[in-house]
Amino acid sequence: MKLGEIARILNGKLDGNPDIDITGITEINRAGKGDITFVTGGKYLRELKNSNASAVILKEGLNIEASDVTMPYISVENPHLSMVSLVELFYERQYIHPAKGIDFRSVIKTGKIGKDVTIYPFVCVEDDVDIGDRTVIYPFTFVGRKSKIGADSVIYSNVNIYHNVIIGKNAIIHSGAVIGSDGFGFVKDKDGNQRKIPQVGNVIIEDDVEIGANVCIDRATLESTVIKRGVKIDNLVQIAHNVTVGNNTVIAGQTGISGSCNIGANVMMGGQVGVTDHADIGDGVVLAAKSGVSGDLKSGIYSGFPAIEHNLWKRIQIGLTKLPDLIKRVRELEKKINQK
């Protein structure tokens, strides 16, 4: 593809020869002839000087000098987003998930299968499952009865989707995920034995959701655990029963969300965040890694355990680093006082 055509598709401003052939996309240090790469900030410009790339995508308004960029470049508002568009352009879905139809070694008990669906060997799909057009299901995946998977979704190997789970369009579920397992609900009887509370609700996953490897999302006790549109969940995340996660929220790895929490839209959770049950986290909240949420949070940035306002947490951490010297000074003062 010609560089000028790429600039047109990205709605960017080209500085350089529009007839250069671009055959691939790669990182600055790995790029060679025919490759295009990207730079998001000034600190990466010095790496660009040693790159063999044929062209580069730069952030619009980046302060550059002639010596910084010696190759043709395209200026765009958001280089990361432009790279996403280019990857989609160069590597089409058909290349990543070639349509193969339904393999005879799979067990398919439903007749509700859309057009151009790919089901690999050793998949088990139970009764009354509805599978949308162009969906791909990889080997050793189980789909329970009365579940629904929307069009253009990709379900990777060894995923377990329990009964009555609803998955929207353009979903991606990575290997080892378990969707719709029982919520962790027990109550003691008069003899002190733990009696299981039946978990008869379901899980609803809306459109454009991506779920990482080995994620567990529990079904609700009576109603629905809901993952709303555009949510992105990293590997090894636990979401308990009756939780609602709002639109476009991002959850990093090893986070655990207890039952009946309400997570707002556009929330960002760092790795290893823990959220206590029934917490209400407002829209746009940012939780730093290893934050421990013990109650409701309004919009803002939070850190620590229990999670507090981020700037306050930073001041506390600075104070903690000075604590050994402070203790030493107090002991010296005590010694002087005792000597009098």
Tab-separated table of C-alpha atoms in Angstrom:
chain	number	residue	atom	x	y	z
A	1	MET	CA	0.000	0.000	0.000
A	2	LYS	CA	1.257	3.474	-0.877
A	3	LEU	CA	2.123	5.873	1.944
A	4	GLY	CA	-0.145	8.543	0.448
A	5	GLU	CA	-3.114	6.156	0.599
A	6	ILE	CA	-2.367	5.396	4.249
A	7	ALA	CA	-2.292	9.131	5.036
A	8	ARG	CA	-5.669	9.540	3.354
A	9	ILE	CA	-7.223	6.633	5.288
A	10	LEU	CA	-5.885	7.961	8.590
A	11	ASN	CA	-6.922	11.525	7.735
A	12	GLY	CA	-3.366	12.596	8.524
A	13	LYS	CA	-0.950	15.138	7.090
A	14	LEU	CA	1.873	13.594	5.036
A	15	ASP	CA	5.377	15.058	4.894
A	16	GLY	CA	7.356	13.098	2.324
A	17	ASN	CA	7.029	10.895	-0.754
A	18	PRO	CA	3.460	9.554	-1.124
A	19	ASP	CA	4.592	6.759	-3.487
A	20	ILE	CA	6.621	4.790	-0.938
A	21	ASP	CA	5.381	1.190	-0.638
A	22	ILE	CA	4.396	0.143	2.897
A	23	THR	CA	4.188	-3.608	3.464
A	24	GLY	CA	4.096	-3.951	7.245
A	25	ILE	CA	3.697	-2.361	10.677
A	26	THR	CA	6.145	-2.855	13.524
A	27	GLU	CA	7.942	-1.312	16.504
A	28	ILE	CA	10.643	1.333	16.117
A	29	ASN	CA	13.588	-0.931	16.959
A	30	ARG	CA	12.412	-3.820	14.775
A	31	ALA	CA	11.313	-1.887	11.714
A	32	GLY	CA	12.970	-2.380	8.332
A	33	LYS	CA	12.484	-1.315	4.762
A	34	GLY	CA	8.803	-1.214	3.854
A	35	ASP	CA	7.659	-0.945	7.478
A	36	ILE	CA	5.781	1.911	9.092
A	37	THR	CA	6.108	2.583	12.830
A	38	PHE	CA	4.722	5.174	15.254
A	39	VAL	CA	5.857	7.651	17.912
A	40	THR	CA	3.562	9.060	20.607
A	41	GLY	CA	5.924	11.427	22.422
A	42	GLY	CA	9.198	13.322	22.176
A	43	LYS	CA	11.121	10.874	24.377
A	44	TYR	CA	10.929	8.254	21.613
A	45	LEU	CA	12.343	10.492	18.877
A	46	ARG	CA	15.964	9.547	19.607
A	47	GLU	CA	15.047	5.881	19.030
A	48	LEU	CA	13.597	6.906	15.688
A	49	LYS	CA	17.019	8.202	14.559
A	50	ASN	CA	18.368	4.638	14.574
A	51	SER	CA	15.286	3.041	13.040
A	52	ASN	CA	15.280	1.493	9.549
A	53	ALA	CA	11.560	2.125	9.059
A	54	SER	CA	10.393	3.575	5.743
A	55	ALA	CA	7.905	5.924	7.421
A	56	VAL	CA	6.528	6.903	10.810
A	57	ILE	CA	3.252	8.098	12.309
A	58	LEU	CA	3.729	11.049	14.680
A	59	LYS	CA	1.462	12.806	17.124
A	60	GLU	CA	0.065	16.024	15.709
A	61	GLY	CA	1.762	19.079	17.233
A	62	LEU	CA	4.843	17.165	18.376
A	63	ASN	CA	7.821	19.510	18.565
A	64	ILE	CA	10.350	18.060	16.115
A	65	GLU	CA	13.463	19.270	14.379
A	66	ALA	CA	14.836	18.246	11.003
A	67	SER	CA	17.491	16.132	12.703
A	68	ASP	CA	14.859	14.227	14.712
A	69	VAL	CA	12.942	12.771	11.769
A	70	THR	CA	14.790	11.946	8.573
A	71	MET	CA	12.092	9.723	7.072
A	72	PRO	CA	8.631	10.547	5.687
A	73	TYR	CA	6.009	10.961	8.381
A	74	ILE	CA	2.258	11.253	8.836
A	75	SER	CA	0.947	13.591	11.560
A	76	VAL	CA	-2.253	12.417	13.256
A	77	GLU	CA	-4.215	13.366	16.356
A	78	ASN	CA	-3.899	9.955	18.044
A	79	PRO	CA	-1.028	7.693	16.878
A	80	HIS	CA	-2.181	4.717	18.961
A	81	LEU	CA	-5.650	4.824	17.439
A	82	SER	CA	-4.174	5.218	13.960
A	83	MET	CA	-2.028	2.118	14.496
A	84	VAL	CA	-5.129	0.166	15.483
A	85	SER	CA	-6.763	1.218	12.211
A	86	LEU	CA	-3.670	0.177	10.242
A	87	VAL	CA	-3.437	-3.225	11.897
A	88	GLU	CA	-7.095	-3.841	11.073
A	89	LEU	CA	-6.358	-2.771	7.505
A	90	PHE	CA	-3.281	-4.958	7.016
A	91	TYR	CA	-4.435	-8.025	8.920
A	92	GLU	CA	-8.039	-8.738	8.128
A	93	ARG	CA	-10.259	-10.936	10.293
A	94	GLN	CA	-10.317	-13.669	7.629
A	95	TYR	CA	-6.558	-13.994	7.924
A	96	ILE	CA	-6.631	-14.366	11.715
A	97	HIS	CA	-9.724	-16.609	11.882
A	98	PRO	CA	-10.123	-18.357	8.514
A	99	ALA	CA	-13.653	-19.662	7.999
A	100	LYS	CA	-13.729	-23.463	8.158
A	101	GLY	CA	-17.369	-24.279	8.825
A	102	ILE	CA	-18.421	-26.797	11.489
A	103	ASP	CA	-15.988	-29.635	12.133
A	104	PHE	CA	-17.606	-33.088	12.260
A	105	ARG	CA	-15.703	-33.905	15.460
A	106	SER	CA	-17.624	-31.281	17.423
A	107	VAL	CA	-20.882	-32.056	19.250
A	108	ILE	CA	-23.614	-29.653	18.173
A	109	LYS	CA	-27.087	-30.141	19.651
A	110	THR	CA	-28.613	-26.872	18.445
A	111	GLY	CA	-29.941	-25.835	15.069
A	112	LYS	CA	-29.742	-22.096	15.755
A	113	ILE	CA	-26.458	-21.399	13.990
A	114	GLY	CA	-25.931	-18.331	11.796
A	115	LYS	CA	-24.120	-17.916	8.493
A	116	ASP	CA	-20.363	-18.431	8.020
A	117	VAL	CA	-19.862	-19.739	11.560
A	118	THR	CA	-16.623	-21.593	12.347
A	119	ILE	CA	-16.667	-24.328	14.985
A	120	TYR	CA	-13.396	-26.209	15.470
A	121	PRO	CA	-13.031	-29.856	16.569
A	122	PHE	CA	-14.083	-31.033	20.025
A	123	VAL	CA	-16.441	-28.159	20.763
A	124	CYS	CA	-19.630	-29.057	22.663
A	125	VAL	CA	-22.703	-26.889	22.086
A	126	GLU	CA	-25.822	-27.921	23.998
A	127	ASP	CA	-29.539	-27.581	23.233
A	128	ASP	CA	-31.212	-24.291	22.308
A	129	VAL	CA	-27.965	-22.359	21.955
A	130	ASP	CA	-28.104	-19.437	19.509
A	131	ILE	CA	-24.857	-18.664	17.650
A	132	GLY	CA	-24.676	-15.500	15.530
A	133	ASP	CA	-23.240	-15.020	12.036
A	134	ARG	CA	-19.473	-15.286	11.490
A	135	THR	CA	-18.756	-16.305	15.074
A	136	VAL	CA	-15.667	-18.483	15.674
A	137	ILE	CA	-15.435	-21.093	18.442
A	138	TYR	CA	-12.086	-22.804	19.018
A	139	PRO	CA	-11.445	-26.410	20.202
A	140	PHE	CA	-12.456	-27.819	23.591
A	141	THR	CA	-14.941	-25.055	24.362
A	142	PHE	CA	-18.287	-25.825	26.043
A	143	VAL	CA	-21.467	-23.780	25.517
A	144	GLY	CA	-24.331	-24.629	27.872
A	145	ARG	CA	-28.018	-24.923	27.033
A	146	LYS	CA	-30.090	-21.840	26.193
A	147	SER	CA	-27.017	-19.614	25.893
A	148	LYS	CA	-26.605	-17.031	23.167
A	149	ILE	CA	-23.488	-15.771	21.384
A	150	GLY	CA	-23.850	-12.724	19.121
A	151	ALA	CA	-22.469	-12.216	15.623
A	152	ASP	CA	-18.754	-11.714	14.882
A	153	SER	CA	-17.613	-13.018	18.252
A	154	VAL	CA	-14.489	-15.110	18.895
A	155	ILE	CA	-14.437	-17.747	21.645
A	156	TYR	CA	-10.967	-19.252	22.112
A	157	SER	CA	-10.033	-22.741	23.307
A	158	ASN	CA	-11.037	-24.209	26.661
A	159	VAL	CA	-13.669	-21.590	27.440
A	160	ASN	CA	-16.605	-22.778	29.557
A	161	ILE	CA	-19.858	-20.929	29.005
A	162	TYR	CA	-22.505	-22.231	31.390
A	163	HIS	CA	-26.251	-22.417	30.691
A	164	ASN	CA	-28.382	-19.367	29.917
A	165	VAL	CA	-25.449	-17.000	29.377
A	166	ILE	CA	-26.028	-14.143	26.928
A	167	ILE	CA	-23.024	-12.812	24.995
A	168	GLY	CA	-23.376	-9.879	22.605
A	169	LYS	CA	-21.830	-9.029	19.241
A	170	ASN	CA	-18.100	-8.601	18.594
A	171	ALA	CA	-17.152	-10.260	21.864
A	172	ILE	CA	-13.705	-11.794	22.381
A	173	ILE	CA	-13.299	-14.394	25.122
A	174	HIS	CA	-9.804	-15.778	25.635
A	175	SER	CA	-8.738	-19.264	26.647
A	176	GLY	CA	-9.652	-20.664	30.026
A	177	ALA	CA	-12.371	-18.151	30.853
A	178	VAL	CA	-15.373	-19.425	32.808
A	179	ILE	CA	-18.618	-17.524	32.271
A	180	GLY	CA	-21.663	-18.265	34.383
A	181	SER	CA	-20.207	-20.370	37.197
A	182	ASP	CA	-22.151	-20.348	40.467
A	183	GLY	CA	-21.830	-17.325	42.700
A	184	PHE	CA	-20.111	-17.910	46.039
A	185	GLY	CA	-23.195	-17.974	48.252
A	186	PHE	CA	-23.668	-20.072	51.389
A	187	VAL	CA	-25.626	-19.791	54.634
A	188	LYS	CA	-25.161	-21.732	57.876
A	189	ASP	CA	-27.997	-23.975	59.043
A	190	LYS	CA	-28.858	-24.625	62.681
A	191	ASP	CA	-26.206	-27.348	62.847
A	192	GLY	CA	-23.465	-24.992	61.642
A	193	ASN	CA	-23.207	-26.554	58.198
A	194	GLN	CA	-22.727	-24.356	55.133
A	195	ARG	CA	-25.820	-24.676	52.948
A	196	LYS	CA	-25.477	-23.649	49.313
A	197	ILE	CA	-27.694	-20.800	48.091
A	198	PRO	CA	-28.991	-21.788	44.624
A	199	GLN	CA	-27.576	-19.502	41.944
A	200	VAL	CA	-30.402	-19.406	39.404
A	201	GLY	CA	-29.639	-16.090	37.662
A	202	ASN	CA	-27.406	-15.642	34.627
A	203	VAL	CA	-24.632	-13.564	33.070
A	204	ILE	CA	-25.223	-10.925	30.400
A	205	ILE	CA	-22.231	-9.708	28.388
A	206	GLU	CA	-23.048	-6.856	26.032
A	207	ASP	CA	-21.489	-5.934	22.656
A	208	ASP	CA	-17.772	-5.220	22.070
A	209	VAL	CA	-16.571	-6.776	25.334
A	210	GLU	CA	-13.160	-8.485	25.574
A	211	ILE	CA	-12.516	-10.985	28.365
A	212	GLY	CA	-8.969	-12.150	29.092
A	213	ALA	CA	-7.587	-15.616	29.762
A	214	ASN	CA	-8.711	-17.424	32.920
A	215	VAL	CA	-11.268	-14.791	33.880
A	216	CYS	CA	-14.169	-16.016	36.037
A	217	ILE	CA	-17.552	-14.268	35.927
A	218	ASP	CA	-20.178	-15.736	38.285
A	219	ARG	CA	-23.872	-15.923	37.533
A	220	ALA	CA	-26.267	-13.925	39.690
A	221	THR	CA	-28.205	-15.468	42.553
A	222	LEU	CA	-31.609	-14.531	41.107
A	223	GLU	CA	-31.180	-11.896	38.376
A	224	SER	CA	-28.131	-11.068	36.207
A	225	THR	CA	-24.445	-10.323	36.475
A	226	VAL	CA	-23.992	-7.675	33.761
A	227	ILE	CA	-20.876	-6.677	31.826
A	228	LYS	CA	-21.899	-3.675	29.739
A	229	ARG	CA	-20.832	-2.566	26.285
A	230	GLY	CA	-17.161	-2.005	25.539
A	231	VAL	CA	-15.755	-3.370	28.817
A	232	LYS	CA	-12.189	-4.755	28.605
A	233	ILE	CA	-11.106	-7.306	31.209
A	234	ASP	CA	-7.495	-8.472	31.585
A	235	ASN	CA	-6.356	-11.995	32.499
A	236	LEU	CA	-7.041	-13.635	35.881
A	237	VAL	CA	-9.881	-11.380	36.999
A	238	GLN	CA	-12.707	-12.557	39.299
A	239	ILE	CA	-16.141	-10.920	39.036
A	240	ALA	CA	-18.630	-12.236	41.573
A	241	HIS	CA	-22.410	-12.681	41.423
A	242	ASN	CA	-24.821	-9.777	40.894
A	243	VAL	CA	-22.062	-7.344	39.837
A	244	THR	CA	-22.715	-4.710	37.173
A	245	VAL	CA	-19.743	-3.273	35.266
A	246	GLY	CA	-20.486	-0.066	33.333
A	247	ASN	CA	-19.736	0.839	29.721
A	248	ASN	CA	-16.098	1.046	28.574
A	249	THR	CA	-14.618	0.193	31.961
A	250	VAL	CA	-11.118	-1.333	31.914
A	251	ILE	CA	-10.037	-3.900	34.544
A	252	ALA	CA	-6.392	-5.031	34.815
A	253	GLY	CA	-5.124	-8.485	35.808
A	254	GLN	CA	-5.669	-10.211	39.159
A	255	THR	CA	-8.420	-7.839	40.213
A	256	GLY	CA	-11.219	-9.254	42.354
A	257	ILE	CA	-14.706	-7.730	42.567
A	258	SER	CA	-16.979	-9.054	45.304
A	259	GLY	CA	-20.686	-9.701	44.987
A	260	SER	CA	-23.382	-7.110	44.286
A	261	CYS	CA	-20.976	-4.282	43.408
A	262	ASN	CA	-21.974	-1.570	40.977
A	263	ILE	CA	-19.007	-0.405	38.891
A	264	GLY	CA	-19.685	2.730	36.863
A	265	ALA	CA	-18.849	3.601	33.262
A	266	ASN	CA	-15.309	4.476	32.110
A	267	VAL	CA	-13.735	3.222	35.339
A	268	MET	CA	-10.055	2.205	35.228
A	269	MET	CA	-8.789	-0.457	37.639
A	270	GLY	CA	-5.087	-1.259	37.949
A	271	GLY	CA	-3.730	-4.728	38.657
A	272	GLN	CA	-4.612	-6.568	41.881
A	273	VAL	CA	-7.388	-4.195	42.906
A	274	GLY	CA	-9.806	-5.632	45.459
A	275	VAL	CA	-13.397	-4.431	45.882
A	276	THR	CA	-15.546	-5.382	48.866
A	277	ASP	CA	-19.142	-6.532	48.389
A	278	HIS	CA	-21.963	-4.062	47.712
A	279	ALA	CA	-19.540	-1.217	46.903
A	280	ASP	CA	-20.738	1.475	44.507
A	281	ILE	CA	-17.923	2.913	42.362
A	282	GLY	CA	-18.868	6.024	40.392
A	283	ASP	CA	-18.316	6.816	36.726
A	284	GLY	CA	-14.753	7.682	35.740
A	285	VAL	CA	-13.090	6.489	38.953
A	286	VAL	CA	-9.421	5.500	38.607
A	287	LEU	CA	-8.042	2.881	41.021
A	288	ALA	CA	-4.269	2.482	41.195
A	289	ALA	CA	-2.743	-1.002	41.347
A	290	LYS	CA	-3.303	-2.925	44.610
A	291	SER	CA	-5.972	-0.516	45.817
A	292	GLY	CA	-8.402	-1.976	48.330
A	293	VAL	CA	-11.921	-0.584	48.051
A	294	SER	CA	-13.868	-0.970	51.305
A	295	GLY	CA	-16.858	1.247	50.488
A	296	ASP	CA	-18.472	3.580	47.968
A	297	LEU	CA	-16.290	5.889	45.863
A	298	LYS	CA	-17.268	8.972	43.878
A	299	SER	CA	-15.361	10.195	40.818
A	300	GLY	CA	-11.637	10.687	41.366
A	301	ILE	CA	-8.290	8.880	41.566
A	302	TYR	CA	-7.671	6.538	44.501
A	303	SER	CA	-4.757	4.486	45.848
A	304	GLY	CA	-3.834	2.317	48.798
A	305	PHE	CA	-5.672	0.141	51.288
A	306	PRO	CA	-8.170	1.223	52.235
A	307	ALA	CA	-8.354	3.241	49.017
A	308	ILE	CA	-8.021	6.988	49.643
A	309	GLU	CA	-7.604	10.053	47.442
A	310	HIS	CA	-4.439	9.576	45.394
A	311	ASN	CA	-2.608	12.798	46.296
A	312	LEU	CA	-3.226	12.179	49.993
A	313	TRP	CA	-1.898	8.634	49.593
A	314	LYS	CA	1.263	9.996	47.938
A	315	ARG	CA	1.879	12.383	50.823
A	316	ILE	CA	1.446	9.529	53.283
A	317	GLN	CA	3.934	7.390	51.363
A	318	ILE	CA	6.486	10.210	51.393
A	319	GLY	CA	5.946	10.532	55.135
A	320	LEU	CA	6.507	6.805	55.630
A	321	THR	CA	9.924	7.005	53.952
A	322	LYS	CA	10.929	9.627	56.527
A	323	LEU	CA	9.624	7.602	59.462
A	324	PRO	CA	12.900	5.734	60.292
A	325	ASP	CA	14.813	9.035	60.548
A	326	LEU	CA	12.005	10.535	62.611
A	327	ILE	CA	12.083	7.602	65.051
A	328	LYS	CA	15.845	7.940	65.329
A	329	ARG	CA	15.551	11.661	66.155
A	330	VAL	CA	12.855	10.999	68.769
A	331	ARG	CA	15.051	8.402	70.454
A	332	GLU	CA	17.988	10.802	70.492
A	333	LEU	CA	15.792	13.491	72.053
A	334	GLU	CA	14.517	11.019	74.650
A	335	LYS	CA	18.096	10.082	75.497
A	336	LYS	CA	19.078	13.738	75.979
A	337	ILE	CA	16.046	14.382	78.170
A	338	ASN	CA	16.787	11.345	80.318
A	339	GLN	CA	20.397	12.486	80.793
A	340	LYS	CA	19.319	15.778	82.369
